Every structure is written in structure tokens, then in C-alpha cells.
């Protein structure tokens, strides 16, 4: 984990071409606006289509929400990525289990995206921009200690459904599940005096 450097967030799905690229780029652009220089966001896949670009539907969705997947290439999850991250966000529970196969001790830093967003939304925000990184370290610790409070065990609530190969409606469902969680994390990164609603857009527009 980084100490004194940027707070490192790793988003993980299966192929690293549909769900986690969208989470990566939306979080990266939104968090940079909310707290410049504080975060470093990347993604990987448990069975990545390494070297491939994101799916066209994910590219279109990301652009529609004000960010970009330009230059994105999928990469395989590995132990170094897990160990070097301050929080690891699986897009589904199955990814959490696969993340832990690389480093069981990462359990205290590993959640699904939607679980972690629920947890963070319940915690106080940092008092100032300078305190954001420390606040997020506290979010991870507190979320781990109260994991069962935010983990429902219901895939419809904890997971972001995999849209790969399932057509446009599946990508719209992905957006409906993914975007609110991303927005909750972006709001949590803004110090109260700067806080405002950060709308990424209507994923169903």
C-alpha cells in the first residue's frame, strides 16, 4: 500500500474490458475534480483479455458520462497490484474471492464497489482537502470492521452485473448499478466546503 503517496484504488472485474474500465475512468476523472492529486485509480481483470481495448458499449457509456476510455488496454490482475493498492473494489463478489487468492491479507482492503460505496456514504467526510487521504484510509478500516453491515449477500444489491456479450440493454443495467456507487465515492472525496452534487449524467438517457 502507498504511504504518503496517492491513495491507490484498483477496480477489478473479469475481462477488464466492460465493467472495471468504466469504473476506473469515471472514478479517476471525478475524484481528480473532487480532490486533485489525492487519488490514483486503475483496473485489472481476473481473467483479463490482456491488451484489448474496452468494449464499444463501455466506451460509449463512459463518453456519455463525461469521461473517456481513450488509450485503455486490459491487463491481468496479479499479486503486485493487489499488494500495492489501498482499496480493491471488485465489481462482484466472485472477484473479491479471486482477489483474495492472490493475497488473503487483502481482505481488510477488498470489497465490492457497491458495498464500499454504501459504507463510505455512511461515514463523515474529511474536514478539508488536506485530510481527504487520511479520511479514505479511515473509510477502508471502518468498512472492514463493519463489513457485515454493508454486505447484503444479494448479488442484485452487491454486484454490478456482467454485460459482456449481452447487448446494449445489459450495458444500461450495468450503468444503473455502477454509476450511483461511483458518484457516492466521488461525493465522499469532496471536503464539505467544496462539496456539491457531482452528476455524471443519466445512464438511461
Tab-separated table of N, CA and C in Angstrom, residues 63-166:
chain	number	residue	atom	x	y	z
A	63	UNK	N	-18.071	7.927	-22.414
A	63	UNK	CA	-18.096	9.229	-23.080
A	63	UNK	C	-19.372	9.978	-22.748
A	64	UNK	N	-20.489	9.275	-22.709
A	64	UNK	CA	-21.769	9.895	-22.404
A	64	UNK	C	-21.781	10.488	-21.002
A	65	UNK	N	-20.982	9.898	-20.119
A	65	UNK	CA	-20.933	10.349	-18.733
A	65	UNK	C	-19.778	11.314	-18.477
A	66	UNK	N	-19.167	11.802	-19.545
A	66	UNK	CA	-18.209	12.895	-19.419
A	66	UNK	C	-16.764	12.498	-19.230
A	67	UNK	N	-16.434	11.225	-19.450
A	67	UNK	CA	-15.049	10.795	-19.335
A	67	UNK	C	-14.649	10.096	-20.632
A	68	UNK	N	-13.552	9.351	-20.639
A	68	UNK	CA	-13.070	8.743	-21.869
A	68	UNK	C	-12.294	7.469	-21.561
A	69	UNK	N	-12.419	6.504	-22.465
A	69	UNK	CA	-11.625	5.277	-22.386
A	69	UNK	C	-10.536	5.260	-23.453
A	70	UNK	N	-10.186	6.425	-23.951
A	70	UNK	CA	-9.125	6.519	-24.952
A	70	UNK	C	-7.830	5.941	-24.394
A	71	UNK	N	-7.174	5.100	-25.179
A	71	UNK	CA	-5.895	4.522	-24.783
A	71	UNK	C	-5.982	3.373	-23.806
A	72	UNK	N	-7.186	2.996	-23.398
A	72	UNK	CA	-7.310	1.927	-22.404
A	72	UNK	C	-6.903	0.580	-22.993
A	73	UNK	N	-6.185	-0.217	-22.194
A	73	UNK	CA	-5.853	-1.585	-22.552
A	73	UNK	C	-6.019	-2.477	-21.325
A	74	UNK	N	-6.667	-3.612	-21.520
A	74	UNK	CA	-6.920	-4.535	-20.418
A	74	UNK	C	-5.614	-5.134	-19.915
A	75	UNK	N	-5.587	-5.452	-18.611
A	75	UNK	CA	-4.410	-6.109	-18.034
A	75	UNK	C	-4.857	-7.125	-16.991
A	76	UNK	N	-4.006	-8.088	-16.760
A	76	UNK	CA	-4.289	-9.190	-15.848
A	76	UNK	C	-3.991	-8.776	-14.400
A	77	UNK	N	-4.895	-9.131	-13.510
A	77	UNK	CA	-4.659	-8.936	-12.082
A	77	UNK	C	-3.466	-9.776	-11.643
A	78	UNK	N	-2.667	-9.256	-10.719
A	78	UNK	CA	-1.555	-10.020	-10.170
A	78	UNK	C	-1.328	-9.617	-8.718
A	79	UNK	N	-0.467	-10.343	-8.058
A	79	UNK	CA	-0.231	-10.095	-6.633
A	79	UNK	C	0.307	-8.699	-6.383
A	80	UNK	N	1.168	-8.208	-7.249
A	80	UNK	CA	1.744	-6.884	-7.060
A	80	UNK	C	0.673	-5.800	-7.057
A	81	UNK	N	-0.295	-5.910	-7.952
A	81	UNK	CA	-1.375	-4.927	-7.990
A	81	UNK	C	-2.208	-4.972	-6.720
A	82	UNK	N	-2.489	-6.178	-6.235
A	82	UNK	CA	-3.283	-6.321	-5.016
A	82	UNK	C	-2.540	-5.728	-3.820
A	83	UNK	N	-1.287	-6.113	-3.666
A	83	UNK	CA	-0.499	-5.659	-2.516
A	83	UNK	C	-0.289	-4.146	-2.561
A	84	UNK	N	-0.180	-3.584	-3.745
A	84	UNK	CA	0.125	-2.167	-3.872
A	84	UNK	C	-1.066	-1.240	-3.836
A	85	UNK	N	-2.264	-1.757	-3.608
A	85	UNK	CA	-3.473	-0.932	-3.613
A	85	UNK	C	-3.957	-0.641	-2.195
A	86	UNK	N	-4.492	0.551	-1.998
A	86	UNK	CA	-5.050	0.924	-0.699
A	86	UNK	C	-6.468	0.407	-0.516
A	87	UNK	N	-7.197	0.279	-1.613
A	87	UNK	CA	-8.505	-0.381	-1.572
A	87	UNK	C	-8.709	-1.044	-2.923
A	88	UNK	N	-9.271	-2.268	-2.892
A	88	UNK	CA	-9.538	-3.024	-4.108
A	88	UNK	C	-11.040	-3.237	-4.189
A	89	UNK	N	-11.614	-2.852	-5.328
A	89	UNK	CA	-13.058	-2.878	-5.494
A	89	UNK	C	-13.433	-3.865	-6.589
A	90	UNK	N	-13.899	-5.037	-6.185
A	90	UNK	CA	-14.405	-5.999	-7.153
A	90	UNK	C	-15.759	-5.542	-7.663
A	91	UNK	N	-16.027	-5.809	-8.908
A	91	UNK	CA	-17.341	-5.442	-9.435
A	91	UNK	C	-18.402	-6.460	-9.050
A	92	UNK	N	-17.968	-7.604	-8.497
A	92	UNK	CA	-18.896	-8.615	-7.984
A	92	UNK	C	-18.184	-9.428	-6.906
A	93	UNK	N	-18.965	-10.140	-6.109
A	93	UNK	CA	-18.389	-10.944	-5.025
A	93	UNK	C	-17.397	-11.982	-5.548
A	94	UNK	N	-17.653	-12.534	-6.720
A	94	UNK	CA	-16.729	-13.517	-7.260
A	94	UNK	C	-15.344	-12.919	-7.443
A	95	UNK	N	-15.277	-11.649	-7.758
A	95	UNK	CA	-13.975	-11.004	-7.923
A	95	UNK	C	-13.275	-10.821	-6.584
A	96	UNK	N	-14.043	-10.553	-5.537
A	96	UNK	CA	-13.445	-10.442	-4.207
A	96	UNK	C	-12.745	-11.744	-3.853
A	97	UNK	N	-13.401	-12.859	-4.102
A	97	UNK	CA	-12.786	-14.157	-3.780
A	97	UNK	C	-11.516	-14.384	-4.601
A	98	UNK	N	-11.540	-14.000	-5.858
A	98	UNK	CA	-10.357	-14.207	-6.695
A	98	UNK	C	-9.232	-13.251	-6.314
A	99	UNK	N	-9.559	-12.050	-5.911
A	99	UNK	CA	-8.551	-11.103	-5.425
A	99	UNK	C	-7.829	-11.694	-4.221
A	100	UNK	N	-8.593	-12.286	-3.305
A	100	UNK	CA	-8.011	-12.820	-2.079
A	100	UNK	C	-7.142	-14.048	-2.339
A	101	UNK	N	-7.320	-14.696	-3.482
A	101	UNK	CA	-6.455	-15.828	-3.810
A	101	UNK	C	-5.022	-15.370	-4.063
A	102	UNK	N	-4.845	-14.111	-4.419
A	102	UNK	CA	-3.500	-13.560	-4.598
A	102	UNK	C	-2.892	-13.129	-3.269
A	103	UNK	N	-3.724	-12.636	-2.370
A	103	UNK	CA	-3.230	-12.146	-1.084
A	103	UNK	C	-4.360	-12.188	-0.069
A	104	UNK	N	-4.487	-13.272	0.710
A	104	UNK	CA	-5.575	-13.363	1.690
A	104	UNK	C	-5.611	-12.195	2.662
A	105	UNK	N	-4.461	-11.611	2.962
A	105	UNK	CA	-4.424	-10.494	3.906
A	105	UNK	C	-5.078	-9.240	3.350
A	106	UNK	N	-5.392	-9.242	2.043
A	106	UNK	CA	-6.040	-8.078	1.437
A	106	UNK	C	-7.525	-7.986	1.785
A	107	UNK	N	-8.054	-8.957	2.526
A	107	UNK	CA	-9.474	-8.930	2.878
A	107	UNK	C	-9.882	-7.609	3.504
A	108	UNK	N	-9.040	-7.054	4.373
A	108	UNK	CA	-9.388	-5.815	5.061
A	108	UNK	C	-9.408	-4.617	4.126
A	109	UNK	N	-8.987	-4.795	2.867
A	109	UNK	CA	-8.970	-3.699	1.900
A	109	UNK	C	-9.795	-4.011	0.661
A	110	UNK	N	-10.560	-5.093	0.693
A	110	UNK	CA	-11.248	-5.564	-0.507
A	110	UNK	C	-12.746	-5.659	-0.272
A	111	UNK	N	-13.497	-5.068	-1.181
A	111	UNK	CA	-14.958	-5.020	-1.101
A	111	UNK	C	-15.497	-5.055	-2.530
A	112	UNK	N	-16.812	-5.242	-2.669
A	112	UNK	CA	-17.367	-4.916	-3.977
A	112	UNK	C	-17.545	-3.396	-4.031
A	113	UNK	N	-17.592	-2.883	-5.244
A	113	UNK	CA	-17.777	-1.445	-5.441
A	113	UNK	C	-19.019	-0.940	-4.723
A	114	UNK	N	-20.111	-1.659	-4.860
A	114	UNK	CA	-21.377	-1.190	-4.287
A	114	UNK	C	-21.365	-1.297	-2.764
A	115	UNK	N	-20.736	-2.327	-2.212
A	115	UNK	CA	-20.618	-2.428	-0.755
A	115	UNK	C	-19.811	-1.256	-0.200
A	116	UNK	N	-18.682	-0.978	-0.821
A	116	UNK	CA	-17.822	0.093	-0.316
A	116	UNK	C	-18.503	1.445	-0.459
A	117	UNK	N	-19.229	1.654	-1.524
A	117	UNK	CA	-19.949	2.917	-1.690
A	117	UNK	C	-20.991	3.111	-0.598
A	118	UNK	N	-21.704	2.037	-0.236
A	118	UNK	CA	-22.675	2.153	0.853
A	118	UNK	C	-21.979	2.491	2.157
A	119	UNK	N	-20.850	1.847	2.397
A	119	UNK	CA	-20.125	2.112	3.637
A	119	UNK	C	-19.648	3.559	3.691
A	120	UNK	N	-19.001	4.005	2.619
A	120	UNK	CA	-18.420	5.343	2.605
A	120	UNK	C	-19.505	6.410	2.748
A	121	UNK	N	-20.660	6.178	2.149
A	121	UNK	CA	-21.737	7.158	2.237
A	121	UNK	C	-22.226	7.364	3.665
A	122	UNK	N	-21.943	6.396	4.544
A	122	UNK	CA	-22.409	6.492	5.927
A	122	UNK	C	-21.383	7.151	6.852
A	123	UNK	N	-20.175	7.406	6.345
A	123	UNK	CA	-19.108	7.965	7.168
A	123	UNK	C	-18.978	9.469	6.943
A	124	UNK	N	-18.500	10.215	7.943
A	124	UNK	CA	-18.303	11.660	7.770
A	124	UNK	C	-17.222	11.943	6.737
A	125	UNK	N	-17.409	13.004	5.981
A	125	UNK	CA	-16.392	13.413	5.017
A	125	UNK	C	-15.238	14.111	5.716
A	126	UNK	N	-14.129	14.230	4.995
A	126	UNK	CA	-12.960	14.932	5.530
A	126	UNK	C	-13.288	16.392	5.783
A	127	UNK	N	-12.652	16.964	6.786
A	127	UNK	CA	-12.909	18.366	7.135
A	127	UNK	C	-12.265	19.333	6.149
A	128	UNK	N	-11.237	18.877	5.443
A	128	UNK	CA	-10.550	19.743	4.481
A	128	UNK	C	-9.933	18.875	3.402
A	129	UNK	N	-9.509	19.504	2.302
A	129	UNK	CA	-8.899	18.750	1.213
A	129	UNK	C	-7.628	18.051	1.677
A	130	UNK	N	-6.890	18.676	2.566
A	130	UNK	CA	-5.644	18.086	3.052
A	130	UNK	C	-5.883	16.797	3.842
A	131	UNK	N	-7.096	16.637	4.340
A	131	UNK	CA	-7.401	15.478	5.175
A	131	UNK	C	-8.071	14.339	4.402
A	132	UNK	N	-8.276	14.519	3.088
A	132	UNK	CA	-9.036	13.528	2.318
A	132	UNK	C	-8.351	12.171	2.313
A	133	UNK	N	-7.037	12.126	2.096
A	133	UNK	CA	-6.368	10.833	2.014
A	133	UNK	C	-6.490	10.067	3.326
A	134	UNK	N	-6.261	10.753	4.438
A	134	UNK	CA	-6.382	10.101	5.737
A	134	UNK	C	-7.818	9.654	5.980
A	135	UNK	N	-8.776	10.459	5.530
A	135	UNK	CA	-10.181	10.088	5.699
A	135	UNK	C	-10.483	8.794	4.956
A	136	UNK	N	-9.948	8.650	3.761
A	136	UNK	CA	-10.203	7.444	2.985
A	136	UNK	C	-9.532	6.223	3.600
A	137	UNK	N	-8.363	6.397	4.172
A	137	UNK	CA	-7.746	5.287	4.890
A	137	UNK	C	-8.658	4.847	6.035
A	138	UNK	N	-9.286	5.817	6.684
A	138	UNK	CA	-10.234	5.505	7.741
A	138	UNK	C	-11.482	4.828	7.212
A	139	UNK	N	-11.951	5.233	6.013
A	139	UNK	CA	-13.110	4.581	5.418
A	139	UNK	C	-12.849	3.088	5.224
A	140	UNK	N	-11.664	2.767	4.714
A	140	UNK	CA	-11.331	1.364	4.465
A	140	UNK	C	-11.309	0.591	5.775
A	141	UNK	N	-10.670	1.145	6.779
A	141	UNK	CA	-10.588	0.465	8.073
A	141	UNK	C	-11.972	0.273	8.678
A	142	UNK	N	-12.787	1.317	8.646
A	142	UNK	CA	-14.123	1.230	9.242
A	142	UNK	C	-15.029	0.289	8.457
A	143	UNK	N	-14.918	0.314	7.142
A	143	UNK	CA	-15.737	-0.575	6.312
A	143	UNK	C	-15.377	-2.034	6.583
A	144	UNK	N	-14.099	-2.315	6.786
A	144	UNK	CA	-13.679	-3.685	7.088
A	144	UNK	C	-14.215	-4.136	8.440
A	145	UNK	N	-14.208	-3.246	9.409
A	145	UNK	CA	-14.663	-3.589	10.754
A	145	UNK	C	-16.172	-3.810	10.806
A	146	UNK	N	-16.890	-3.143	9.906
A	146	UNK	CA	-18.356	-3.264	9.905
A	146	UNK	C	-18.850	-3.882	8.602
A	147	UNK	N	-18.048	-4.796	8.042
A	147	UNK	CA	-18.320	-5.367	6.728
A	147	UNK	C	-19.732	-5.945	6.617
A	148	UNK	N	-20.161	-6.681	7.611
A	148	UNK	CA	-21.458	-7.340	7.521
A	148	UNK	C	-22.620	-6.362	7.482
A	149	UNK	N	-22.388	-5.149	7.932
A	149	UNK	CA	-23.438	-4.132	7.902
A	149	UNK	C	-23.726	-3.672	6.474
A	150	UNK	N	-22.710	-3.731	5.621
A	150	UNK	CA	-22.841	-3.194	4.262
A	150	UNK	C	-22.861	-4.278	3.195
A	151	UNK	N	-22.616	-5.514	3.591
A	151	UNK	CA	-22.665	-6.642	2.666
A	151	UNK	C	-24.007	-7.334	2.816
A	152	UNK	N	-24.834	-7.279	1.773
A	152	UNK	CA	-26.168	-7.854	1.868
A	152	UNK	C	-26.181	-9.343	1.557
A	153	UNK	N	-25.200	-9.815	0.777
A	153	UNK	CA	-25.218	-11.198	0.325
A	153	UNK	C	-26.131	-11.415	-0.865
A	154	UNK	N	-26.757	-10.344	-1.350
A	154	UNK	CA	-27.661	-10.416	-2.501
A	154	UNK	C	-26.939	-9.866	-3.724
A	155	UNK	N	-26.684	-10.690	-4.740
A	155	UNK	CA	-25.984	-10.197	-5.924
A	155	UNK	C	-26.677	-9.013	-6.593
A	156	UNK	N	-27.992	-8.923	-6.462
A	156	UNK	CA	-28.708	-7.803	-7.071
A	156	UNK	C	-28.366	-6.485	-6.395
A	157	UNK	N	-27.860	-6.544	-5.159
A	157	UNK	CA	-27.523	-5.336	-4.419
A	157	UNK	C	-26.021	-5.130	-4.275
A	158	UNK	N	-25.259	-6.219	-4.266
A	158	UNK	CA	-23.817	-6.116	-4.027
A	158	UNK	C	-22.981	-6.117	-5.303
A	159	UNK	N	-23.494	-6.704	-6.372
A	159	UNK	CA	-22.729	-6.868	-7.605
A	159	UNK	C	-23.161	-5.861	-8.665
A	160	UNK	N	-22.265	-5.633	-9.616
A	160	UNK	CA	-22.610	-4.986	-10.879
A	160	UNK	C	-22.652	-6.101	-11.921
A	161	UNK	N	-23.801	-6.280	-12.536
A	161	UNK	CA	-23.994	-7.407	-13.454
A	161	UNK	C	-23.058	-7.311	-14.658
A	162	UNK	N	-22.584	-8.457	-15.111
A	162	UNK	CA	-21.670	-8.525	-16.246
A	162	UNK	C	-22.444	-8.354	-17.550
A	163	UNK	N	-22.126	-7.315	-18.349
A	163	UNK	CA	-22.854	-7.112	-19.600
A	163	UNK	C	-22.170	-7.732	-20.815
A	164	UNK	N	-20.988	-8.299	-20.624
A	164	UNK	CA	-20.171	-8.729	-21.761
A	164	UNK	C	-20.922	-9.706	-22.659
A	165	UNK	N	-21.035	-9.357	-23.933
A	165	UNK	CA	-21.693	-10.213	-24.907
A	165	UNK	C	-23.197	-10.264	-24.804
A	166	UNK	N	-23.795	-9.404	-23.998
A	166	UNK	CA	-25.243	-9.483	-23.765
A	166	UNK	C	-26.017	-8.330	-24.387
